[in-house]
Amino acid sequence: MASLTLATLGTILIDNIRHLDGAEGHLGGGGLYAAIGARMWLQPETVRLPTGCSRSSVPKKFLDELDQFGETVWMWDEDSKESMLETEIIDARASFRYLNPRPPLTIACLNAQKIRYLHFCCSPADLAISLAMLSEPRPRIVYESLPINCNPANLMALKAILPLVDVFSPNHEELELFLRGDIESLVSMYAEFGARTIVVRAGARGCFISNKNPMLGACDSRWLLPYWTAEEAKENVRETTGAGNSFLGGLCAGMAIAGGCWTSITDSYAGAAHGSVSASFVVQQPGLPHFSTGKEETWNGESPHQRLKIYFPCTYVLTSGQLEEGNARMSSHTTP
């Protein structure tokens, strides 16, 4: 049976974007971007995204775009009568609607494969149902809630599942939709609810990590800056859609790389550094990064590993001793 580093039950869809001067279609969805964020670091056979539809229902231009990242990444259901989920977006998201029903995606879609990290993007109630279906040994669970479900009415359901989640990762806006306050004080509240590792994706501020699980690295809290500085962002940040999802895919890949064997201690901070690099490629253009193969795989003409060598030591470390450790880690990072 295949062993996966990351599986995601987030969505993959086609965004039909309508402008005054015409229309264009892009692949999108939280699951797609999470898979791409992980794929930057991992071999295609170790990343999986159930699509909930048949391959034959997808236009060829989108299949070709997906297949370049590895045909094994995408799980197709040839018995499904559903087509890929589609949206219509008018005037820069002033109007947004789904054009067809969202295909149901559950743990059963993954055919009981052995998985190290499992990414969810759903309501707390739906997550509770999925977690009840898991058998031991369980994968590490990385969870982001859908913005539509981030409200005080869902707070009790969120509290119930937080102790069962390994990494809870809202963005800064979603964090404040449940409760009010600044990021660091809110993170302390969620930790009291039972969240052991919290990674808040805060856009141009970077990310804030609070870890209380010794299996996921140092038990402390710290900020990591974004990959692009404020000055660099003026030229390099063109579109932020999917950046947070790709961050989580990179986070899972980075923790898997840092952790080595299946049950070993890993490092959520090293994971977040990988996530920041994954997001740095996604924000450079609308849609997915340009991918090419040759002597090595490149994304937008650059290697994620080279970006990590630049980024990781200067953002992760707090002391000179940790700087040496960070540089040593960089020399040993290879794609598994």
JSON list of C-alpha atoms in Angstrom, two decimals, residues 228-239 284:
[
{"chain": "A", "resi": 228, "resn": "TRP", "atom": "CA", "xyz": [9.73, 38.80, 0.69]},
{"chain": "A", "resi": 229, "resn": "THR", "atom": "CA", "xyz": [10.75, 41.96, 2.51]},
{"chain": "A", "resi": 230, "resn": "ALA", "atom": "CA", "xyz": [8.43, 44.97, 2.30]},
{"chain": "A", "resi": 231, "resn": "GLU", "atom": "CA", "xyz": [10.59, 46.47, -0.45]},
{"chain": "A", "resi": 232, "resn": "GLU", "atom": "CA", "xyz": [10.87, 43.21, -2.41]},
{"chain": "A", "resi": 233, "resn": "ALA", "atom": "CA", "xyz": [7.12, 42.65, -2.12]},
{"chain": "A", "resi": 234, "resn": "LYS", "atom": "CA", "xyz": [6.44, 45.73, -4.25]},
{"chain": "A", "resi": 235, "resn": "GLU", "atom": "CA", "xyz": [7.73, 43.85, -7.30]},
{"chain": "A", "resi": 236, "resn": "ASN", "atom": "CA", "xyz": [7.21, 40.22, -6.29]},
{"chain": "A", "resi": 237, "resn": "VAL", "atom": "CA", "xyz": [3.78, 40.05, -4.66]},
{"chain": "A", "resi": 238, "resn": "ARG", "atom": "CA", "xyz": [1.12, 40.21, -7.37]},
{"chain": "A", "resi": 239, "resn": "GLU", "atom": "CA", "xyz": [-1.66, 37.91, -6.10]},
{"chain": "A", "resi": 284, "resn": "GLN", "atom": "CA", "xyz": [4.35, 36.06, -7.69]}
]
